[in-house]
Amino acid sequence: MARGEGGEQSSNASLLNKSKSDEVKAVEKRERGGRLSVCSKLCYAIGGAPYQITGCALGFFLQIYLLDVAQVDPFYASIILFVGRAWDAITDPTVGFLVSRSPWTRFGKMMPWIALSTPLAVVCYFLIWYVPPVETGKIIWYLVFYCLFQSLQTCFHVPYSALTMFISSEQKERDSATAYRMTVEVLGTVIGTGIQGQIVGMASAPCIPVGGDFNSTGQEFGPEVNISQPHISLEHTKQAYMIASGVICAMYVLCAIILFFGVKERKDTCRVRTEPMSFFQGIRMVMGHGPYAKLVMGFLFTSLAFMLLEGNFALFCCYTLGFRDDFQNILLVIMLSATLTIPFWQWFLTRFGKKTAVYVGTTSAIPFMIVCVLVKSNLIVTYVISFAAGVSIAAAFLLPWSMLPDVVDDFKVQNPDSQGHEAIFYSFYVFFTKFASGVSLGISTLSLDFAGYITRGCTQPVEVDITLKVLVSAAPIILIIVGLIIFITYPINEERRQGNRKLLNEQRENELDSEADSTETDASVV
């Protein structure tokens, strides 16, 4: 009898030790599964470059390209810009909804969207920068290919953004990957600005002297003459835009290939336990979550401020500051400064919290927006201001995408039975931002038309000068202030963020323990 009891105790002890050993192995496996290598983070980050490279080129140069190279009337240019962005905004939640319902494949859930959309997107992007030989169908041409490209790019970027939640279950690793991503994305803006600006800058669009310009020079200029570079024709400028677009298309494809082969989706990071919901249910769900609504509205206004600045800065440099031959270099300095300061903002938000980083990073742009319109035109001063402004732009790039995972985690904690909706959260954030930016770009181009903008003019009326100052200074400052007021009510501070992280880790541990118990039970039955 004693032997039997001793054997039973020994057996129980052995089972207990085995259980502890299995638990330790499960924890180690979970930690290894959540940890990302530097190579994986870099490959993931490189995948964000195409969106920023093309977006920067379109944001800085499309308006001036349509007005001065394609010679589209400002009114129709405003329609192209507005409809293109508005259409893009509509496709974001639609694609997000479709992505959320997509099945898992051998390549993952997000990767097939990225791979299939890339070749079609680069073709449409290239055709945006081609001036068709027919004058009557020019507006339809740009409208169609701009809308098509935006739709195909959405099929790339929405799955890519949601991929953040599928590469690791660890919040720290996702934040680190996001910092890598933002560094590469801002570097992408440098590349986009550099490629587009430098190639086009060597063949800047010829301008036509207007009004007093004829009297001041005492010369007659033909319609194909650039007074700063008289040997350059409009055809050379058109070719330069096409060369730049071809280079950017090649980089788009290369980055997509690196992302596809360098990043692995982890199905176990986000467990789908609910049935897919309808499109309008998704809208009610995301906007019904208070922290998400406040985050989106806050960044909606601050993002609009920087988009207004981006969309009109090239015209501002050319006509208000008078740096027609240097604006591409000024843009390059801004983006280079933003790239260099991304690591600083990652350290800052880790040390002082994300909400504090929003206030400090966003408000630091206001002094430079004021100075750039008050100080007399001086190239050196403009470079200094541009470098300083890039510091704020880095914060504007990093913080929205760093804070969105916190909101998704908060939703998971409050709604443990409703999971698998990450793509919807990301797509609706992009939707609101793009729709508002489309409205702002359309209104700004229309404002220039009302102010009397002269297509390909070497100078512009005083009313255009005043309008450009409002669009790059006064209007953005007002938008930033409104956005920061909304952020006062944003409830997710560092304490709540860490609490959510702890609760989600406990949920995952419970799920893994339940699965392990179920596996052991099945094995014992067998």
Coordinates of C-alpha atoms in Angstrom, one line a residue:
M1 CA 0.0 0.0 0.0
A2 CA 2.8 2.4 0.9
R3 CA 4.6 1.5 -2.3
G4 CA 1.4 2.4 -4.2
E5 CA 1.0 5.7 -2.4
G6 CA 4.7 6.5 -3.0
G7 CA 4.4 5.6 -6.6
E8 CA 1.3 7.7 -7.0
Q9 CA 3.1 10.7 -5.3
S10 CA 6.1 10.2 -7.5
S11 CA 3.8 10.1 -10.5
N12 CA 2.0 13.3 -9.5
A13 CA 5.3 15.1 -8.8
S14 CA 6.5 14.0 -12.3
L15 CA 3.3 15.3 -13.9
L16 CA 3.7 18.6 -11.9
N17 CA 7.3 19.0 -13.0
K18 CA 6.3 18.2 -16.6
S19 CA 3.5 20.7 -16.4
K20 CA 5.8 23.4 -15.2
S21 CA 8.4 22.5 -17.8
D22 CA 5.7 22.7 -20.5
E23 CA 4.5 26.1 -19.1
V24 CA 8.1 27.5 -19.2
K25 CA 8.5 26.2 -22.7
A26 CA 5.2 27.8 -23.7
V27 CA 6.3 31.2 -22.3
E28 CA 9.6 30.9 -24.0
K29 CA 7.9 30.0 -27.3
R30 CA 5.5 32.9 -26.9
E31 CA 8.3 35.3 -26.3
R32 CA 10.2 34.1 -29.2
G33 CA 7.1 34.3 -31.3
G34 CA 6.5 37.9 -30.3
R35 CA 10.1 39.0 -30.8
L36 CA 11.1 40.5 -34.2
S37 CA 14.6 40.5 -35.6
V38 CA 16.2 43.6 -36.9
C39 CA 16.0 42.2 -40.4
S40 CA 12.3 41.6 -40.1
K41 CA 11.7 45.1 -38.8
L42 CA 13.7 46.6 -41.7
C43 CA 11.9 44.6 -44.3
Y44 CA 8.6 45.6 -42.8
A45 CA 9.7 49.2 -42.7
I46 CA 10.8 49.2 -46.3
G47 CA 7.3 48.2 -47.3
G48 CA 6.0 51.6 -46.2
A49 CA 8.3 53.5 -48.5
P50 CA 6.2 53.3 -51.7
Y51 CA 3.3 55.0 -50.1
Q52 CA 5.4 57.9 -49.0
I53 CA 7.6 58.1 -52.1
T54 CA 4.6 58.4 -54.4
G55 CA 2.5 60.4 -51.9
C56 CA 5.3 63.0 -51.5
A57 CA 5.8 63.3 -55.2
L58 CA 2.1 63.8 -55.8
G59 CA 1.6 66.0 -52.8
F60 CA 4.4 68.4 -53.5
F61 CA 4.4 68.4 -57.3
L62 CA 1.1 67.3 -58.8
Q63 CA -0.6 70.7 -58.3
I64 CA 2.2 72.6 -60.0
Y65 CA 2.5 69.9 -62.7
L66 CA -1.1 70.2 -63.6
L67 CA -1.1 74.0 -63.6
D68 CA 2.3 74.8 -65.3
V69 CA 3.2 71.6 -67.3
A70 CA 0.0 69.9 -68.3
Q71 CA -1.6 73.4 -68.5
V72 CA -4.9 72.4 -66.9
D73 CA -7.1 75.3 -65.9
P74 CA -7.0 75.9 -62.1
F75 CA -10.7 75.2 -61.8
Y76 CA -10.4 71.8 -63.4
A77 CA -7.1 71.1 -61.6
S78 CA -9.0 71.6 -58.3
I79 CA -11.7 69.1 -59.5
I80 CA -9.0 66.5 -60.3
L81 CA -7.3 66.9 -56.9
F82 CA -10.5 66.9 -55.0
V83 CA -12.2 64.0 -56.8
G84 CA -9.0 62.0 -56.7
R85 CA -8.6 62.4 -52.9
A86 CA -12.3 62.0 -52.2
W87 CA -12.4 58.8 -54.3
D88 CA -9.3 57.5 -52.5
A89 CA -11.0 58.2 -49.2
I90 CA -14.0 56.2 -50.2
T91 CA -12.0 53.2 -51.3
D92 CA -10.1 53.1 -47.9
P93 CA -12.9 51.8 -45.7
T94 CA -14.2 49.6 -48.6
V95 CA -10.8 47.9 -49.0
G96 CA -10.5 47.7 -45.2
F97 CA -13.8 46.0 -45.0
L98 CA -12.8 43.5 -47.8
V99 CA -9.4 42.9 -46.2
S100 CA -11.0 42.1 -42.8
R101 CA -13.2 39.4 -44.5
S102 CA -10.3 38.0 -46.5
P103 CA -9.3 34.3 -45.7
W104 CA -5.9 33.3 -44.6
T105 CA -3.7 31.9 -47.4
R106 CA -0.3 30.3 -47.4
F107 CA 1.2 33.8 -47.8
G108 CA -0.9 35.3 -45.1
K109 CA -4.0 37.5 -45.0
M110 CA -2.5 40.9 -46.1
M111 CA 0.3 39.9 -48.4
P112 CA -1.9 38.8 -51.4
W113 CA -3.4 42.3 -51.5
I114 CA 0.0 43.9 -51.6
A115 CA 1.4 41.5 -54.3
L116 CA -1.5 41.8 -56.6
S117 CA -2.0 45.6 -56.5
T118 CA 1.6 46.5 -57.0
P119 CA 2.1 46.0 -60.8
L120 CA -1.2 47.7 -61.7
A121 CA -0.5 50.6 -59.3
V122 CA 2.9 51.4 -60.9
V123 CA 1.4 51.5 -64.4
C124 CA -1.3 54.0 -63.3
Y125 CA 1.3 56.1 -61.5
F126 CA 3.5 56.4 -64.5
L127 CA 0.5 57.5 -66.7
I128 CA -0.4 60.3 -64.2
W129 CA 2.8 62.1 -65.3
Y130 CA 2.3 61.7 -69.0
V131 CA 0.7 64.6 -70.9
P132 CA -1.7 63.1 -73.5
P133 CA -1.5 64.5 -77.0
V134 CA -5.2 65.3 -77.1
E135 CA -6.4 68.5 -75.5
T136 CA -10.1 67.7 -75.1
G137 CA -9.6 64.5 -73.1
K138 CA -6.8 65.7 -70.9
I139 CA -9.0 66.3 -67.8
I140 CA -10.6 62.8 -68.1
W141 CA -7.2 61.3 -68.5
Y142 CA -5.8 62.7 -65.3
L143 CA -9.0 62.1 -63.3
V144 CA -9.2 58.4 -64.4
F145 CA -5.6 57.5 -63.8
Y146 CA -5.3 59.5 -60.6
C147 CA -8.4 57.7 -59.1
L148 CA -7.2 54.3 -60.3
F149 CA -3.8 54.8 -58.8
Q150 CA -5.3 55.9 -55.5
S151 CA -7.5 52.8 -55.4
L152 CA -4.7 50.4 -56.2
Q153 CA -2.4 52.1 -53.7
T154 CA -5.1 51.7 -51.1
C155 CA -5.1 48.0 -51.8
F156 CA -1.4 48.1 -50.9
H157 CA -1.4 50.5 -48.0
V158 CA -4.4 49.5 -45.9
P159 CA -3.3 45.8 -45.6
Y160 CA 0.3 47.1 -45.0
S161 CA -0.9 49.4 -42.2
A162 CA -3.0 46.6 -40.6
L163 CA 0.0 44.3 -40.9
T164 CA 1.4 46.0 -37.8
M165 CA -1.0 43.9 -35.7
F166 CA 0.0 40.7 -37.4
I167 CA 3.8 40.7 -37.2
S168 CA 4.0 40.4 -33.4
S169 CA 1.8 40.0 -30.3
E170 CA 4.1 42.2 -28.2
Q171 CA 3.2 45.9 -28.0
K172 CA 6.9 46.8 -27.4
E173 CA 7.9 45.0 -30.6
R174 CA 5.1 46.6 -32.6
D175 CA 6.1 50.1 -31.3
S176 CA 9.7 49.3 -32.3
A177 CA 8.7 48.1 -35.8
T178 CA 6.6 51.3 -36.1
A179 CA 9.6 53.4 -35.3
Y180 CA 11.6 51.6 -38.0
R181 CA 8.7 52.0 -40.4
M182 CA 8.4 55.8 -39.8
T183 CA 12.1 56.3 -40.2
V184 CA 12.0 54.5 -43.6
E185 CA 8.8 56.3 -44.6
V186 CA 10.2 59.7 -43.9
L187 CA 13.4 58.6 -45.7
G188 CA 10.9 57.7 -48.5
T189 CA 9.7 61.2 -48.6
V190 CA 13.3 62.3 -48.9
I191 CA 13.8 59.9 -51.8
G192 CA 10.5 61.0 -53.4
T193 CA 11.3 64.6 -53.0
G194 CA 14.9 64.1 -54.2
I195 CA 14.1 62.0 -57.3
Q196 CA 11.2 64.1 -58.4
G197 CA 12.7 67.4 -57.4
Q198 CA 16.2 67.0 -58.7
I199 CA 15.2 65.5 -62.0
V200 CA 12.4 68.0 -62.6
G201 CA 14.4 70.8 -61.1
M202 CA 17.0 70.4 -63.9
A203 CA 14.3 71.0 -66.4
S204 CA 11.9 73.3 -64.5
A205 CA 8.8 74.3 -66.4
P206 CA 9.3 77.4 -68.6
C207 CA 7.4 80.4 -67.5
I208 CA 5.8 83.3 -69.4
P209 CA 6.6 86.9 -68.3
V210 CA 3.4 88.7 -67.6
G211 CA 2.5 92.4 -67.0
G212 CA 5.4 94.4 -65.9
D213 CA 7.9 91.6 -66.6
F214 CA 8.0 92.5 -70.3
N215 CA 8.8 96.1 -69.5
S216 CA 11.4 95.3 -66.9
T217 CA 13.4 93.0 -69.2
G218 CA 12.9 94.8 -72.5
Q219 CA 12.8 91.5 -74.3
E220 CA 10.3 89.4 -76.0
F221 CA 9.8 85.9 -74.8
G222 CA 8.2 83.1 -76.6
P223 CA 5.8 80.6 -74.9
E224 CA 8.5 77.9 -74.7
V225 CA 11.2 80.0 -72.9
N226 CA 12.3 79.8 -69.3
I227 CA 13.8 83.1 -68.3
S228 CA 16.2 81.4 -65.8
Q229 CA 17.2 78.6 -68.2
P230 CA 16.3 79.7 -71.8
H231 CA 17.6 76.5 -73.4
I232 CA 14.9 74.4 -71.7
S233 CA 11.6 73.8 -73.5
L234 CA 8.3 72.6 -72.2
E235 CA 8.9 69.2 -73.9
H236 CA 12.1 68.8 -71.9
T237 CA 10.1 69.4 -68.7
K238 CA 7.5 66.8 -69.7
Q239 CA 10.2 64.2 -70.3
A240 CA 11.8 65.0 -67.0
Y241 CA 8.5 64.3 -65.1
M242 CA 8.2 60.9 -67.0
I243 CA 11.8 59.9 -66.2
A244 CA 11.2 60.7 -62.5
S245 CA 8.0 58.7 -62.5
G246 CA 9.8 55.7 -64.1
V247 CA 12.5 55.7 -61.4
I248 CA 9.9 55.9 -58.6
C249 CA 7.9 53.1 -60.2
A250 CA 11.0 50.9 -60.1
M251 CA 11.5 51.7 -56.4
Y252 CA 7.9 50.9 -55.7
V253 CA 8.2 47.4 -57.1
L254 CA 11.6 46.8 -55.4
C255 CA 10.2 47.7 -51.9
A256 CA 7.1 45.6 -52.5
I257 CA 9.3 42.6 -53.3
I258 CA 11.4 43.1 -50.1
L259 CA 8.3 43.3 -48.0
F260 CA 6.7 40.2 -49.5
F261 CA 9.7 38.0 -49.0
G262 CA 11.1 39.5 -45.8
V263 CA 8.1 39.6 -43.5
K264 CA 6.0 36.8 -42.1
E265 CA 2.5 37.2 -40.9
R266 CA 1.6 35.5 -37.6
K267 CA -1.9 34.2 -37.6
D268 CA -1.8 33.6 -33.8
T269 CA -1.3 37.3 -33.0
C270 CA -4.9 38.2 -33.6
R271 CA -7.5 35.5 -33.0
V272 CA -10.7 36.0 -34.9
R273 CA -13.6 34.7 -32.8
T274 CA -16.4 36.7 -34.3
E275 CA -18.3 36.6 -37.5
P276 CA -17.4 39.2 -40.1
M277 CA -19.5 42.3 -39.8
S278 CA -21.1 44.5 -42.5
F279 CA -19.7 47.7 -43.8
F280 CA -22.0 50.0 -41.8
Q281 CA -21.6 47.8 -38.7
G282 CA -17.9 48.5 -39.0
I283 CA -18.5 52.2 -39.2
R284 CA -20.7 52.2 -36.1
M285 CA -18.1 50.0 -34.3
V286 CA -15.0 52.1 -34.8
M287 CA -16.7 55.5 -34.4
G288 CA -18.5 54.2 -31.3
H289 CA -15.2 53.6 -29.6
G290 CA -14.5 56.9 -27.8
P291 CA -10.7 56.9 -27.8
Y292 CA -10.6 56.0 -31.5
A293 CA -13.0 58.8 -32.4
K294 CA -11.0 61.4 -30.5
L295 CA -7.6 60.2 -31.9
V296 CA -8.9 60.3 -35.4
M297 CA -10.5 63.8 -35.0
G298 CA -7.4 65.2 -33.4
F299 CA -5.0 63.9 -36.1
L300 CA -7.5 64.8 -38.7
F301 CA -7.0 68.5 -38.0
T302 CA -3.2 68.3 -37.4
S303 CA -2.7 66.2 -40.5
L304 CA -4.7 68.7 -42.5
A305 CA -2.4 71.4 -41.4
F306 CA 0.7 69.7 -42.7
M307 CA -1.2 68.6 -45.9
L308 CA -2.1 72.2 -46.7
L309 CA 1.5 73.1 -46.2
E310 CA 2.7 70.2 -48.4
G311 CA 0.3 70.9 -51.2
N312 CA 1.0 74.6 -51.6
F313 CA 4.7 74.8 -50.5
A314 CA 6.1 74.4 -54.0
L315 CA 4.0 77.3 -55.3
F316 CA 4.8 79.3 -52.2
C317 CA 8.6 78.9 -52.8
C318 CA 8.3 79.7 -56.5
Y319 CA 6.1 82.8 -56.4
T320 CA 6.0 84.2 -52.9
L321 CA 9.6 83.6 -51.9
G322 CA 10.9 83.8 -55.5
F323 CA 13.0 80.6 -55.4
R324 CA 11.8 79.0 -58.6
D325 CA 15.0 77.3 -59.2
D326 CA 15.6 76.2 -55.6
F327 CA 12.3 75.0 -54.3
Q328 CA 13.2 71.3 -54.9
N329 CA 16.3 71.7 -52.7
I330 CA 14.2 73.4 -49.9
L331 CA 11.8 70.5 -49.9
L332 CA 14.7 68.1 -49.8
V333 CA 16.1 69.8 -46.7
I334 CA 12.7 69.6 -44.9
M335 CA 12.4 65.8 -45.6
L336 CA 16.0 65.1 -44.7
S337 CA 15.6 66.9 -41.4
A338 CA 12.4 64.9 -40.7
T339 CA 14.3 61.6 -41.4
L340 CA 17.1 62.5 -39.0
T341 CA 14.8 63.4 -36.1
I342 CA 12.5 60.3 -36.2
P343 CA 14.8 58.5 -33.7
F344 CA 14.6 61.5 -31.4
W345 CA 10.8 61.5 -31.3
Q346 CA 10.8 57.7 -30.7
W347 CA 13.0 58.3 -27.7
F348 CA 10.9 61.2 -26.6
L349 CA 7.5 59.4 -26.7
T350 CA 9.1 56.4 -24.8
R351 CA 10.5 58.7 -22.2
F352 CA 7.7 61.2 -21.7
G353 CA 4.6 59.5 -23.2
K354 CA 2.9 59.7 -26.6
K355 CA 0.3 62.3 -25.6
T356 CA 3.1 64.7 -24.4
A357 CA 4.9 64.1 -27.7
V358 CA 1.8 65.1 -29.6
Y359 CA 1.7 68.5 -27.9
V360 CA 5.4 69.2 -28.1
G361 CA 6.0 67.9 -31.6
T362 CA 3.0 69.6 -33.2
T363 CA 3.2 73.0 -31.6
S364 CA 6.9 73.3 -32.5
A365 CA 5.8 73.8 -36.1
I366 CA 3.8 76.9 -35.4
P367 CA 6.8 79.4 -34.9
F368 CA 8.3 78.3 -38.3
M369 CA 5.0 78.7 -40.1
I370 CA 4.8 82.3 -38.8
V371 CA 8.4 83.1 -39.5
C372 CA 8.4 81.8 -43.1
V373 CA 5.7 84.4 -44.1
L374 CA 7.0 87.3 -42.0
V375 CA 10.7 87.3 -42.8
K376 CA 11.8 88.8 -46.1
S377 CA 12.8 86.5 -48.8
N378 CA 16.3 85.1 -48.0
L379 CA 17.5 81.7 -49.3
I380 CA 19.8 81.0 -46.3
V381 CA 17.1 81.9 -43.8
T382 CA 14.6 79.7 -45.7
Y383 CA 17.0 76.7 -45.5
V384 CA 17.4 77.2 -41.7
I385 CA 13.6 77.5 -41.2
S386 CA 13.0 74.5 -43.5
F387 CA 15.4 72.3 -41.5
A388 CA 13.7 73.3 -38.2
A389 CA 10.3 72.7 -39.6
G390 CA 11.3 69.2 -40.6
V391 CA 11.6 68.3 -36.9
S392 CA 7.9 68.9 -36.4
I393 CA 7.0 67.0 -39.6
A394 CA 8.9 64.0 -38.2
A395 CA 6.5 64.0 -35.1
A396 CA 3.5 64.3 -37.4
F397 CA 4.7 61.2 -39.3
L398 CA 5.5 59.0 -36.4
L399 CA 2.8 59.7 -33.7
P400 CA -0.5 58.8 -35.5
W401 CA 0.8 55.3 -36.5
S402 CA 2.4 54.8 -33.1
M403 CA -0.8 55.6 -31.3
L404 CA -3.3 53.7 -33.5
P405 CA -2.2 50.2 -32.1
D406 CA -2.9 51.5 -28.6
V407 CA -6.5 52.3 -29.6
V408 CA -6.9 48.9 -31.2
D409 CA -5.6 47.2 -28.0
D410 CA -8.0 49.4 -25.9
F411 CA -10.9 48.2 -28.0
K412 CA -9.8 44.5 -27.6
V413 CA -9.7 44.9 -23.8
Q414 CA -13.2 46.5 -23.7
N415 CA -14.6 44.1 -26.3
P416 CA -13.0 40.7 -25.7
D417 CA -15.6 38.9 -27.8
S418 CA -15.2 41.1 -30.9
Q419 CA -11.8 40.5 -32.5
G420 CA -10.2 40.6 -35.9
H421 CA -11.2 44.1 -37.0
E422 CA -7.7 45.7 -37.2
A423 CA -8.0 46.5 -40.9
I424 CA -11.2 48.4 -40.3
F425 CA -9.6 50.6 -37.7
Y426 CA -6.7 51.5 -39.9
S427 CA -8.7 52.0 -43.1
F428 CA -11.2 54.4 -41.5
Y429 CA -8.3 56.5 -40.0
V430 CA -6.9 56.8 -43.5
F431 CA -10.4 57.5 -44.9
F432 CA -11.1 60.5 -42.8
T433 CA -7.6 61.9 -43.3
K434 CA -7.6 61.5 -47.1
F435 CA -11.2 62.8 -47.5
A436 CA -10.4 66.0 -45.6
S437 CA -7.1 66.4 -47.5
G438 CA -9.0 66.1 -50.8
V439 CA -11.4 68.8 -49.7
S440 CA -8.5 71.1 -48.5
L441 CA -6.5 70.6 -51.7
G442 CA -9.6 71.3 -53.9
I443 CA -10.4 74.4 -51.9
S444 CA -6.8 75.7 -52.0
T445 CA -6.5 75.2 -55.8
L446 CA -9.9 76.8 -56.3
S447 CA -8.8 79.7 -54.0
L448 CA -5.8 80.3 -56.3
D449 CA -8.1 80.4 -59.3
F450 CA -10.4 83.0 -57.6
A451 CA -7.2 85.0 -56.7
G452 CA -6.3 85.2 -60.3
Y453 CA -3.5 82.5 -60.7
I454 CA -1.7 82.8 -64.0
T455 CA -0.8 79.5 -65.5
R456 CA 3.0 79.4 -66.3
G457 CA 3.4 83.0 -65.2
C458 CA 6.8 84.1 -64.0
T459 CA 5.1 86.3 -61.4
Q460 CA 1.6 86.2 -59.9
P461 CA -0.8 88.9 -58.7
V462 CA -0.7 90.2 -55.2
E463 CA -3.9 88.4 -54.4
V464 CA -2.2 85.0 -55.2
D465 CA 0.7 85.9 -53.0
I466 CA -1.7 86.6 -50.0
T467 CA -3.6 83.4 -50.7
L468 CA -0.5 81.3 -50.6
K469 CA 0.6 82.9 -47.3
V470 CA -2.8 82.0 -45.8
L471 CA -2.6 78.4 -47.1
V472 CA 0.9 77.7 -45.7
S473 CA 0.7 79.6 -42.5
A474 CA -2.6 81.0 -41.1
A475 CA -4.8 78.1 -42.0
P476 CA -2.5 75.3 -40.8
I477 CA -1.9 77.1 -37.5
I478 CA -5.7 77.3 -36.9
L479 CA -6.1 73.6 -37.7
I480 CA -3.2 72.6 -35.4
I481 CA -4.8 74.5 -32.5
V482 CA -8.2 72.8 -33.1
G483 CA -6.5 69.4 -33.2
L484 CA -4.6 70.0 -29.9
I485 CA -7.8 71.1 -28.2
I486 CA -9.4 67.7 -29.2
F487 CA -6.4 65.8 -27.9
I488 CA -7.1 67.2 -24.4
T489 CA -9.9 64.7 -24.1
Y490 CA -8.0 61.7 -25.5
P491 CA -8.1 59.2 -22.6
I492 CA -5.3 56.8 -23.3
N493 CA -2.3 57.9 -21.2
E494 CA 0.7 55.8 -20.3
E495 CA -0.9 54.2 -17.3
R496 CA -3.9 53.0 -19.3
R497 CA -1.7 51.9 -22.1
Q498 CA 0.4 49.7 -19.9
G499 CA -2.7 48.3 -18.2
N500 CA -4.1 47.3 -21.5
R501 CA -0.9 45.6 -22.4
K502 CA -1.0 43.6 -19.2
L503 CA -4.6 42.5 -19.7
L504 CA -4.0 41.5 -23.3
N505 CA -0.9 39.4 -22.3
E506 CA -3.0 37.7 -19.6
Q507 CA -5.7 36.9 -22.2
R508 CA -3.2 35.4 -24.5
E509 CA -1.7 33.3 -21.7
N510 CA -5.2 32.0 -20.8
E511 CA -5.9 31.1 -24.4
L512 CA -2.6 29.3 -24.8
D513 CA -3.2 27.4 -21.5
S514 CA -6.7 26.5 -22.6
E515 CA -5.3 25.2 -25.9
A516 CA -2.6 23.2 -24.1
D517 CA -5.1 21.7 -21.7
S518 CA -7.3 20.7 -24.6
T519 CA -4.4 19.1 -26.4
E520 CA -3.4 17.2 -23.3
T521 CA -7.0 16.0 -22.8
D522 CA -7.2 14.8 -26.5
A523 CA -3.8 13.0 -26.1
S524 CA -4.9 11.3 -22.9
V525 CA -8.1 10.1 -24.5
V526 CA -6.2 8.7 -27.4

